[in-house]
mmCIF file of C-alpha atoms in Angstrom:
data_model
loop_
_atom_site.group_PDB
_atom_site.id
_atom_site.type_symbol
_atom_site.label_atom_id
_atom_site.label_comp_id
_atom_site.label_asym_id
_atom_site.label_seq_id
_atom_site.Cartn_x
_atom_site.Cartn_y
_atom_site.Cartn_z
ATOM 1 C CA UNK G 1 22.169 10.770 8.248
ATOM 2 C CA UNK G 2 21.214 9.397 4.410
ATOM 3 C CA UNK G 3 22.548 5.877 5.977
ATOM 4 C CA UNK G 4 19.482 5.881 8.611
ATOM 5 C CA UNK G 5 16.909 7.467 6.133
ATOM 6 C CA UNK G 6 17.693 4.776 4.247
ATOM 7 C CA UNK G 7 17.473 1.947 6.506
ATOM 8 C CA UNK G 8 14.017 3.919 7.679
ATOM 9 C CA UNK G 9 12.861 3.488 3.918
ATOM 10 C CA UNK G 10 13.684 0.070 3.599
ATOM 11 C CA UNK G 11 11.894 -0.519 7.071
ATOM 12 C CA UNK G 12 8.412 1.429 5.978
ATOM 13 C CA UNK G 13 9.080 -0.615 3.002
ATOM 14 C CA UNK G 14 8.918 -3.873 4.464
ATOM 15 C CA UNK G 15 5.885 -3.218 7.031
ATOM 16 C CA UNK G 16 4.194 -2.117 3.508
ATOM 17 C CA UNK G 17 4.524 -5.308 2.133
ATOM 18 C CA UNK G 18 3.751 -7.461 5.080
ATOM 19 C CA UNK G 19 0.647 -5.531 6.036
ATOM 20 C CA UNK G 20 -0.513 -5.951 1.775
ATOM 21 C CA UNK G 21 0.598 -10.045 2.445
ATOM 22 C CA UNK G 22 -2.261 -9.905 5.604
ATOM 23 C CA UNK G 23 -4.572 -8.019 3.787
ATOM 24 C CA UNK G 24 -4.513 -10.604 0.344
ATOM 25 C CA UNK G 25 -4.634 -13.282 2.910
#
């Protein structure tokens, strides 16, 4: 259960930094 609310973290964390990539672009 912590092993998939991790991986869930590190996914929100990665759509966060692509979507602030598109928006400085």
């Amino acid at each position: 259960m912590a092993n998939a609310a991790l991986m869930l973290r590190k996914f929100v964390m990665a759509v966060d930094v692509q979507t602030r990539g598109v928006q400085q672009a």
